[in-house]
Amino acid sequence: MTTLTLSEAKPVERPHIKEKYDHFIGGKWVAPSSGEYFDNISPIDGKVFSKAARGNKADIELALDAAHAAFPSWSKTSVAVRSKLLNKIADVIEENLEMLARIETIDNGKALRESRAADLPLVIDHFRYFASVIRADESSISEHDEHTVSIALHEPLGVVAQIIPWNFPLLMATWKIAPALAAGCCTVVKPAEQTPTSIMVLMELIGDILPPGVLNIVTGFGVEAGKPLASSNRVAKVSFTGETTTGRLIMQYASENLVPVTMELGGKSPNIFMKSVADADDDFFDKAVEGAVLFALNQGEVCTCPSRILVHEDIYDVFMEKVIERTKAIKMGHPLAEDTMMGAQASNDQFEKILSYLDIGKQEGAEVLCGGDKASLNSGLENGYYIQPTIFKGHNKMRIFQEEIFGPVVSVTTFKTTEEAIAIANDTMYGLGAGLWSRDAHELYQIPRAILAGRVWVNCYHAYPAHAPFGGYKKSGFGRENHLMMLNHYRQTKNMLISYDKKKLGFF
Amino acid sequence: MNNLPRVLITKAAMDVIDTLRRRFGTDLMFHQSGGCCDGSSPMCFEKGDFKVGGSDIWMGEVYGCDFFMSADQFEYWKHTELTLDVTPGRGSSFSIEIPMGIRFMIRFRLFTMEEFQNLIPTKTGEEVLES
């Protein structure tokens, strides 16, 4: 327990949360057809704080009916109107930021300072971003010859299925919902079963802004609600964020229906610290130290968690001394307390899984530099899911270097040459995120180009501004969210090839 | 003798498998996941629901269920003994035990060098389908 720094502040007040939430289908709150609800447990204290509707195939069909009924009109709604509605959603979220941030923290367990400063502001900006880019969006036209013109117009795909993860419940839902609605699609959304509440509170605020059926939310378990949604022959596309086995299963269903998918499936992101980082003990060095400690952001429950630190052997001592010191200064405590820096893991099974990785790390001979165990908090948090921020030292073939632990656990190793750093960085099944820290202008361009990952942060990490495309290489998936190019993942291209020639071809 | 199993199972996990077999009325299979969120967890499906192929490794049978993992992931896991267990919890994914409020999970142990020489041979998913 030596690494624990505990928060002293009192938790802020909890907003009102209903005892249970129904599905949101066709602009109305609809009770689950089974009549059943399931408990939503807060990771803060392991207690039930609300119930969610236990959706099944009948509920999914109802939502698909509503979405299909809405599509003809929504797909023809002008971009000016669609944009206005997305902006209105953003405004309402902004007016309710504090309440939604608190509920997100209760649902997911993350520290309030993160849901306030990151999750919700990014949600708001994301709706505004897609509201904006569709106003400036253009199709293309080309003149093939003096009589022949080709018009390539965008048309929305139709009704889409979107399956949302639990690590950033509102933000990940927004990454999928905003571009789909902007593109003119209607959607049926299935939130994660660990975090089904915050999005329903959001729907209470924004539900009447959109025409009925444009945005439908069905809660429930993957096998009961997610599977009938992903395998339905009434969806034109499936968008999924999660892990590889479910990703493959969804692609298997999509192959039966011949519909496209986009997948974001995680990573094991390297964060590389070149020798020049320690050339001076200045602001940049301090920023790099923080960049290494960002593995603890969101309790490490981020697909791009910088979970492998690769540091030049010559600066290992001076750099890691500071990283360990900064990690030990992370305040744990009640996620709703304003000075808490790191909250609870999202669910008990995640908590158990992380502990099993701490165990295998030790078995494989990795050295524990700090943390290495669960964190036992008191004052009502005894049954919450808390893990100490942990740094292992080892080598890249160890399982803790190869598998996404999805907890506040980072594994550090050293390299001697740039070539070795690149080789270690790329020795992974995944390729979602990476970080490169250097004062050398050549390295700043050349090393990111050599890393097989969709996002390389250069002298920064964990920034997710809209208009920076985000997606994976290798087994991390495909598709680019968080950017206007996502619009084309929700659209067809209609090509009109027009002849202005009155003369026949002359063949027949 | 190459007969040491790669995947073991706890009594609690056996009980859950029995319950699921009764409920679904079919044989079951497991595929070990990787990646984010609920990755690194074993996924349980009705046998045949998840399509395996040449890029999957069959690690053996556990309590009558085939246990698979993708071949590239197996490269990093092959020196560890897996024990299939259950824990209370709310996992997501399409794994069929989740509505019961529990989650299959894996506990690990490193094989000794001697054990590692005597493990049951693996097959690809394709070989299992053809056998």
GROMACS .gro file of N, CA and C in nm, chain A residues 154 261 304 460:
model
   12
  154HIS      N    1  -2.339   1.178  -5.222
  154HIS     CA    2  -2.345   1.096  -5.100
  154HIS      C    3  -2.491   1.065  -5.069
  261VAL      N    4  -1.876  -0.305  -4.198
  261VAL     CA    5  -1.856  -0.286  -4.053
  261VAL      C    6  -1.740  -0.189  -4.033
  304THR      N    7  -0.625   0.304  -2.619
  304THR     CA    8  -0.492   0.353  -2.654
  304THR      C    9  -0.406   0.374  -2.531
  460CYS      N   10   0.321   1.439  -2.713
  460CYS     CA   11   0.198   1.453  -2.637
  460CYS      C   12   0.137   1.313  -2.630
   0.00000   0.00000   0.00000
